[in-house]
Amino acid sequence: MNSQSICSWIYMLLLFLFNWNIVDVFGQSNNFVVTNFGALADGITDSKQAFADAWKKACQTPGGIVTVPTGKTFLVSIGEFEGPCNGQTLLQMDGTLVASEDSKLDDTEFWITFHKIDDLVLCGTGIFDGKGALSWSHCDESSSCHHRPASLRIHAVTNANIQGITSLNSKMFHFQIHNSQNVNVENIRITAPHDSPNTDGIHISNSRDVKIVNSIIGTGDDCISLGDGCTNVNISGVACGPGHGISIGSLGKYSDEEDISGITVTNCSLSNTTNGLRIKTWAPSKSSIVVSDITYADITLDNVKNPIIIDQHYCPHDECQNKGESSVQIKGVKYINVRGSSATEDGIEVQCSKLKPCEDVEFCGVELKLNGGPTIANCSNVGGQFLESNPSCHDLLPLCNK
Ligand SMILES: *[C@@H]1O[C@H](CO)[C@@H](O)[C@H](O)[C@H]1NC(C)=O
Ligand SMILES: *[C@@H]1O[C@H](CO)[C@@H](O)[C@H](O)[C@H]1NC(C)=O
Ligand SMILES: *[C@@H]1O[C@H](CO)[C@@H](O)[C@H](O)[C@H]1NC(C)=O
Ligand SMILES: *[C@@H]1O[C@H](CO)[C@@H](O)[C@H](O)[C@H]1NC(C)=O
C-alpha cells in the first residue's frame, strides 16, 4: 500500500469509527498517541519530550504512526523528528501544535524538523501554529529580527507525502524543503498576514522531484520560492495571495550555487500579490549557474503589481549598485496562457543581464490588462523568439518590443 492510500485509509477509519480510540483499532503495536507519552493538551505545558518519545517509538517500528489527536492543542517548543527509521513513518496530525511565543527561543533555526527520513507521511487536518506575531514586531527594530525559526523543515528526506495540514503564522518561513527528493505536497493551507516579514510559504532548495498541488497560500512574502539546485519541480493548482508571488531566486549571491532546471508552474492563480511569476538574480553574481527549462502555463492573475518579471539586476539596499552584471544564464522560459489584471502598467518586465542575455524566452497567449486597457512590456537583453505569429496563440498581447 502506498503512503497516500494509507493516509486516506486512516481518514476513512477515523470517519467510520468516529470516537473510537485509534489505539484499540491498531493495537498498541504501531500507533503511538502523543497523550500516551505524557503530552499535555493544555496548550501551555511544553510537550516536546512526549513528541520526541512518541516519534522515537514510531520510527523504530515498521509502519509506525505518531498520532496527534483531533481537537487537542499542544505546546511544543521544538520538535526534532529524525531518521533513519524502520520503514514508513507517519505523523497523523489532527490536533494543533503551537510554538512558544518566547522570543528567547528565536535563536533556533527551525521549530519542527524532519531529518534523514526515507518514506515520511505527514497528513491530517491539524494546524502548526508558529505564533509569529511577537517576533514579527521586533522587525521594526531590525536587530532582534534576524534569527527567527522557520516552522517546518524537511531536510535530507526522500519519498515524503505531506497532505491536508495547515501552517499558520510562522515566525520566519513556513516550510523549507532542502536536500530532499520525491516530496509531494498536496491540499495544504498556509496563512500569515500580508505584512508579516519573511513568512515565505514554501522555500525549496537543492531538491529534486518535488510536487506542490492544490494548495492555498497567503503570506507576507513569496508564496513559493525556489532556491538554487532545484530540478524537476511541479507546482500546480496553487492559489497564491496575498504575498510576493511564485519566485525563482534570488540566485547568484553565493559561489557554490547549483543549476536550476525543469520547473513547471501550471493551473495557478495569484491575487493581490506584489509579484506574479518572478525570476531574480543578483548583479553582480558570485556563481555562473544556468536556469533552464522553466514553464508557466494556465495562470490567472488578479490585481498583481508585477505579473511577469525577470530581474537580473537584483541588489537590495544599494549594496552593489552598478558594480557589474549578473553571470547567471537564464534560458528556455515559456509563458503560455497567462492572463488577468495587473495593478500597474508594467505587465511584463524582462531585464536580463548584458553579460548573459536571456535565451529562448517565449510568450504565447499572454494577456495582461490594467483597468481593462493594455499594459506595457519592457524587455532588455532578451534573445530568442517571441511567438507573435504562432498560429496556436491567440490574443498575444502585449508583445515585447525587442
Ligand atoms: C512534472 O511534470 C512533468 C511534465 O508533465 C513530468 O514529466 C514530471 O515527471 C513531473 N514531475 C513531478 C515531480 O511530478
Ligand atoms: C486546477 O487547480 C484547482 C485548484 O486551484 C483544482 O481544483 C483543479 O482540479 C485544477 N485543475 C486541473 C486541470 O488540474
Ligand atoms: C484582493 O483585494 C481586494 C481588495 O482589497 C479584496 O476585495 C479581495 O478579496 C482580495 N482577494 C483575495 C483573493 O485576497
Ligand atoms: C524599462 O525598464 C528600465 C529598467 O528598469 C527603465 O529604466 C525604463 O525606464 C523602462 N522603460 C519603460 C518604457 O518603462
XYZ file of C-alpha atoms and ligand atoms in Angstrom:
458
model
C 0.000 0.000 0.000
C 1.489 3.357 -0.853
C 1.660 6.208 1.592
C -1.167 8.130 0.003
C -3.618 5.280 0.367
C -2.521 4.653 3.947
C -3.322 8.259 4.621
C -6.772 8.111 3.114
C -7.393 4.760 4.769
C -6.751 6.290 8.149
C -9.051 9.145 7.307
C -11.774 6.663 6.436
C -11.221 4.759 9.640
C -11.480 7.935 11.669
C -14.586 8.837 9.779
C -16.298 5.489 10.267
C -15.109 4.724 13.763
C -15.935 8.210 14.976
C -14.748 8.392 18.548
C -13.146 5.031 18.853
C -9.702 5.176 20.225
C -7.414 4.531 17.302
C -5.123 2.626 19.659
C -7.800 -0.054 20.005
C -8.055 -0.383 16.268
C -4.393 -0.874 15.605
C -3.465 -2.403 18.913
C -0.553 -0.824 20.717
C 1.839 -2.239 18.173
C 2.372 0.555 15.676
C 0.279 3.549 16.740
C 1.799 5.947 19.224
C -0.592 8.591 20.513
C 1.286 11.543 21.967
C -1.001 11.774 25.011
C 0.125 8.258 25.992
C 3.659 9.637 26.215
C 2.755 12.431 28.594
C 1.841 15.186 26.137
C -0.481 17.611 27.895
C -3.219 19.111 25.773
C -3.378 22.364 27.704
C -1.543 24.415 25.096
C 0.794 25.734 27.810
C 2.972 22.900 29.073
C 5.897 22.067 26.817
C 5.241 18.618 25.357
C 8.445 18.373 23.359
C 9.716 15.315 25.242
C 6.446 13.408 24.729
C 6.563 14.132 20.995
C 10.215 13.103 20.840
C 9.469 9.832 22.666
C 6.441 9.012 20.503
C 8.468 9.720 17.369
C 11.321 7.513 18.539
C 8.961 4.578 19.029
C 7.170 5.102 15.733
C 10.444 5.490 13.881
C 11.735 2.185 15.265
C 8.507 0.368 14.399
C 7.806 -0.662 10.786
C 4.773 1.349 9.664
C 4.923 3.366 12.869
C 2.373 6.130 13.419
C 2.547 9.132 15.717
C -0.968 10.374 16.355
C -1.778 13.918 17.414
C -5.467 13.672 18.334
C -8.229 15.860 16.942
C -9.412 18.810 18.980
C -6.338 18.900 21.206
C -3.736 21.668 21.398
C -0.141 21.045 22.429
C 2.700 23.443 23.023
C 5.892 22.048 21.536
C 8.882 24.343 21.982
C 10.968 22.397 19.490
C 10.322 19.220 17.502
C 13.119 17.143 16.010
C 11.889 14.136 14.110
C 14.884 12.256 12.876
C 15.565 9.052 10.970
C 16.681 6.748 9.627
C 13.509 4.885 10.529
C 12.490 1.282 10.190
C 10.214 1.645 7.155
C 7.495 4.197 6.613
C 6.753 6.623 9.430
C 3.502 8.553 9.577
C 2.681 11.612 11.609
C -1.103 11.666 11.772
C -1.547 15.303 12.616
C -5.145 16.114 13.510
C -4.643 18.362 16.509
C -2.948 21.730 16.869
C 0.710 22.326 17.679
C 1.601 25.759 18.940
C 5.108 27.162 19.080
C 6.364 29.124 22.029
C 5.872 32.866 21.780
C 9.029 33.366 23.799
C 11.385 35.372 21.638
C 14.411 33.967 23.511
C 13.771 30.781 21.550
C 14.086 32.679 18.313
C 17.771 31.780 18.148
C 16.903 28.299 16.969
C 16.804 27.926 13.213
C 13.763 25.696 12.982
C 10.715 24.858 15.020
C 9.779 21.428 13.652
C 12.416 19.457 11.728
C 12.081 16.240 9.758
C 15.565 14.991 9.088
C 17.175 11.972 7.349
C 13.929 10.108 6.782
C 13.011 7.840 3.912
C 9.258 7.350 3.406
C 7.626 10.012 5.544
C 3.913 10.753 5.664
C 2.679 13.905 7.341
C -1.052 14.170 6.997
C -4.244 15.162 8.730
C -6.435 18.142 9.370
C -4.178 19.622 12.034
C -2.549 23.015 12.399
C 1.039 24.071 13.011
C 0.715 27.477 14.625
C 4.072 29.290 14.667
C 2.773 32.144 16.884
C 4.818 34.621 14.874
C 3.232 37.937 15.855
C 5.611 38.785 18.699
C 8.767 38.038 16.719
C 7.493 39.985 13.686
C 7.038 43.010 15.909
C 10.798 43.009 16.620
C 11.458 43.502 12.938
C 10.736 47.200 13.251
C 13.794 47.454 15.486
C 15.806 45.376 12.971
C 18.475 43.776 15.214
C 16.473 41.117 17.064
C 14.559 40.233 13.929
C 17.243 38.298 12.049
C 17.123 34.983 13.840
C 13.655 33.621 13.726
C 12.907 29.923 13.332
C 11.206 28.573 10.212
C 8.182 26.498 11.146
C 8.699 23.240 9.252
C 11.942 21.959 7.821
C 12.086 18.949 5.524
C 15.779 18.137 5.317
C 17.508 15.134 3.710
C 14.153 13.430 3.319
C 13.310 11.085 0.456
C 9.812 9.973 -0.512
C 7.569 12.229 1.516
C 3.840 12.863 1.322
C 2.530 15.946 3.054
C -1.232 16.339 2.923
C -4.086 18.265 4.426
C -2.308 20.170 7.176
C -2.295 23.928 7.831
C 0.674 26.122 8.692
C -0.258 29.330 10.426
C 1.718 32.457 11.311
C 5.253 31.129 11.109
C 7.909 33.311 12.734
C 10.047 33.082 9.565
C 9.447 30.731 6.550
C 6.550 28.294 6.841
C 8.149 25.346 5.014
C 11.735 24.751 3.985
C 12.409 21.771 1.772
C 16.157 21.280 1.432
C 18.359 18.462 0.112
C 15.340 16.273 -0.414
C 13.944 14.094 -3.174
C 10.487 12.967 -4.232
C 8.380 15.163 -1.991
C 4.638 15.542 -2.663
C 2.752 18.355 -1.000
C -0.988 18.312 -1.502
C -4.027 20.150 -0.207
C -2.240 22.175 2.387
C -3.010 25.679 3.548
C -0.517 28.327 4.581
C -1.692 31.539 6.182
C 0.026 34.627 7.570
C -0.784 38.352 7.290
C 0.299 40.228 4.156
C 2.663 42.401 6.203
C 4.363 39.656 8.225
C 8.100 39.774 7.402
C 9.807 36.875 5.561
C 6.978 34.436 6.116
C 7.585 32.684 2.757
C 5.137 29.845 2.208
C 7.335 27.067 0.819
C 11.022 27.518 0.078
C 12.626 24.692 -1.883
C 16.349 24.335 -2.462
C 18.817 21.642 -3.597
C 15.940 19.252 -4.114
C 14.551 17.213 -6.984
C 11.238 15.624 -7.957
C 9.035 17.864 -5.859
C 5.317 18.398 -6.430
C 3.144 21.068 -4.819
C -0.508 20.517 -5.723
C -3.904 22.103 -4.963
C -2.886 24.253 -2.044
C -3.810 27.690 -0.737
C -1.013 30.030 0.283
C -1.329 33.582 1.607
C 1.679 35.146 3.319
C 3.805 38.255 3.796
C 6.495 37.070 1.361
C 6.847 34.628 -1.557
C 4.090 32.017 -1.652
C 6.599 29.600 -3.135
C 10.279 30.308 -3.741
C 12.828 28.090 -5.426
C 16.471 28.451 -4.498
C 19.435 27.005 -6.346
C 19.824 23.298 -7.078
C 16.157 22.581 -7.814
C 15.365 20.055 -10.567
C 12.002 18.677 -11.689
C 9.663 20.724 -9.537
C 5.963 20.938 -10.463
C 3.655 23.472 -8.914
C 0.015 23.068 -9.882
C -3.356 24.211 -8.588
C -1.901 26.711 -6.125
C -3.870 29.800 -5.136
C -1.408 32.469 -4.003
C -2.281 35.722 -2.296
C -1.620 37.876 -0.522
C 2.135 37.561 -0.867
C 5.037 38.177 -3.194
C 4.103 35.561 -5.779
C 5.891 32.481 -7.083
C 9.624 33.133 -7.341
C 12.769 31.556 -8.641
C 15.686 33.128 -6.808
C 17.259 35.203 -5.779
C 20.235 33.462 -7.377
C 23.921 34.240 -7.736
C 24.530 35.554 -4.248
C 26.849 32.695 -3.270
C 29.702 30.994 -5.129
C 28.654 27.389 -4.514
C 25.220 27.509 -6.131
C 23.900 24.818 -8.461
C 21.787 24.981 -11.640
C 18.004 25.047 -11.738
C 16.068 23.153 -14.409
C 12.729 21.564 -15.192
C 10.339 23.787 -13.259
C 6.651 23.894 -14.234
C 4.024 26.161 -12.752
C 0.570 25.296 -14.097
C -3.067 25.994 -13.268
C -2.230 28.527 -10.575
C -3.912 31.772 -9.574
C -2.344 34.811 -7.969
C -4.416 37.550 -6.311
C -3.311 40.826 -4.768
C 0.351 39.850 -4.860
C 3.300 42.189 -5.361
C 4.816 39.885 -7.988
C 3.314 37.163 -10.103
C 5.849 34.948 -11.832
C 9.321 36.154 -10.923
C 12.893 35.121 -11.640
C 15.570 37.201 -9.975
C 19.353 37.086 -9.898
C 21.961 39.202 -8.171
C 24.131 41.619 -10.106
C 26.992 41.026 -9.949
C 26.761 37.276 -9.257
C 29.204 35.076 -7.376
C 28.217 31.988 -9.372
C 27.628 31.371 -13.078
C 24.801 28.905 -12.867
C 22.204 28.136 -15.557
C 18.452 28.431 -15.039
C 16.695 26.495 -17.808
C 13.513 24.760 -18.907
C 11.000 26.822 -16.947
C 7.331 26.655 -17.996
C 4.478 28.773 -16.709
C 1.111 27.727 -18.160
C -2.545 28.414 -17.472
C -2.040 31.121 -14.897
C -4.628 33.690 -13.848
C -3.635 36.901 -12.162
C -5.811 39.332 -10.303
C -4.519 42.734 -9.261
C -0.840 41.775 -9.367
C 1.768 44.560 -9.332
C 4.481 42.863 -11.423
C 2.726 39.997 -13.202
C 5.686 38.695 -15.221
C 9.133 39.738 -14.133
C 12.687 38.642 -14.820
C 15.043 40.858 -12.859
C 18.740 40.168 -13.314
C 19.765 43.355 -11.541
C 18.727 42.419 -8.045
C 20.776 44.096 -5.381
C 18.774 45.486 -2.500
C 19.956 48.207 -0.141
C 22.309 49.636 -2.798
C 24.959 47.108 -1.788
C 26.408 46.739 -5.268
C 24.898 49.420 -7.443
C 26.381 49.403 -10.956
C 29.288 47.207 -9.960
C 28.650 44.556 -12.584
C 26.206 42.361 -14.415
C 24.741 39.035 -13.412
C 26.555 35.962 -14.707
C 23.528 33.712 -14.190
C 22.275 32.388 -17.538
C 18.507 32.173 -17.976
C 17.276 30.160 -20.950
C 14.192 28.324 -22.098
C 11.404 30.150 -20.276
C 7.845 29.751 -21.582
C 4.811 31.796 -20.570
C 1.732 30.105 -22.012
C -1.805 31.305 -21.419
C -1.066 33.795 -18.660
C -3.999 36.149 -18.207
C -5.529 38.636 -15.851
C -5.175 42.052 -14.337
C -2.075 43.992 -13.468
C -2.085 46.632 -10.732
C 0.470 48.693 -12.661
C 1.061 49.425 -16.334
C 4.129 47.174 -16.395
C 2.648 43.834 -17.379
C 5.914 42.275 -18.487
C 9.333 43.290 -17.173
C 12.187 41.254 -18.578
C 15.510 42.870 -17.658
C 18.240 40.359 -18.377
C 21.976 40.502 -17.948
C 24.157 42.242 -20.535
C 26.796 39.638 -19.790
C 24.468 36.632 -20.201
C 21.385 37.736 -22.146
C 18.294 35.567 -21.669
C 17.765 32.994 -24.416
C 14.592 31.398 -25.751
C 12.030 33.338 -23.784
C 8.623 32.630 -25.308
C 5.269 34.263 -24.747
C 2.159 32.606 -26.030
C -1.346 33.692 -25.135
C -0.224 36.260 -22.585
C -2.849 38.894 -21.875
C -2.440 41.313 -19.001
C -4.732 44.289 -18.537
C -4.727 47.402 -16.409
C -8.272 48.598 -15.762
C -9.321 46.790 -18.914
C -6.675 48.557 -21.032
C -3.309 47.362 -22.295
C -0.132 47.046 -20.262
C 3.474 47.633 -21.285
C 6.168 45.046 -21.909
C 9.618 46.324 -21.106
C 12.433 43.974 -22.127
C 16.189 44.246 -22.464
C 18.962 41.785 -23.244
C 16.472 39.112 -24.203
C 17.279 36.749 -27.037
C 15.307 34.011 -28.662
C 11.929 34.030 -30.235
C 8.704 35.708 -29.446
C 5.885 33.619 -30.788
C 3.940 36.516 -32.246
C 2.799 34.557 -35.253
C 2.399 31.147 -33.746
C -0.954 30.027 -35.123
C -1.890 28.295 -31.889
C -1.517 31.504 -29.938
C -4.460 33.811 -29.619
C -4.712 37.202 -28.041
C -0.985 37.567 -27.863
C -0.826 40.871 -26.041
C 1.257 42.671 -25.224
C 4.278 41.855 -27.327
C 7.761 42.600 -26.254
C 9.292 45.414 -28.231
C 12.696 43.888 -28.780
C 6.314 17.255 -13.624
O 5.603 17.319 -14.835
C 6.307 16.780 -15.934
C 5.510 17.060 -17.194
O 4.157 16.806 -17.003
C 6.547 15.299 -15.688
O 7.278 14.729 -16.758
C 7.341 15.136 -14.387
O 7.519 13.772 -14.071
C 6.626 15.814 -13.246
N 7.463 15.791 -12.064
C 7.000 15.580 -10.835
C 7.979 15.637 -9.722
O 5.831 15.359 -10.612
C -6.650 23.494 -11.028
O -6.497 23.924 -9.685
C -7.645 23.831 -8.878
C -7.284 24.364 -7.505
O -6.903 25.714 -7.576
C -8.098 22.387 -8.803
O -9.265 22.296 -8.052
C -8.332 21.838 -10.205
O -8.624 20.475 -10.120
C -7.079 22.042 -11.055
N -7.356 21.642 -12.430
C -6.559 20.832 -13.118
C -6.969 20.537 -14.522
O -5.558 20.347 -12.642
C -7.879 41.246 -3.093
O -8.061 42.566 -2.590
C -9.397 43.020 -2.738
C -9.433 44.475 -2.339
O -8.660 44.728 -1.193
C -10.323 42.138 -1.882
O -11.658 42.557 -2.028
C -10.188 40.692 -2.344
O -10.950 39.844 -1.520
C -8.737 40.239 -2.327
N -8.651 38.925 -2.934
C -8.015 37.917 -2.335
C -8.068 36.602 -3.055
O -7.426 38.034 -1.280
C 12.159 49.810 -18.746
O 12.896 49.394 -17.609
C 14.087 50.108 -17.407
C 14.844 49.452 -16.267
O 14.046 49.274 -15.149
C 13.755 51.574 -17.117
O 14.945 52.290 -16.937
C 12.970 52.121 -18.282
O 12.554 53.441 -17.999
C 11.750 51.271 -18.571
N 11.105 51.715 -19.797
C 9.782 51.944 -19.868
C 9.271 52.349 -21.212
O 9.041 51.801 -18.916
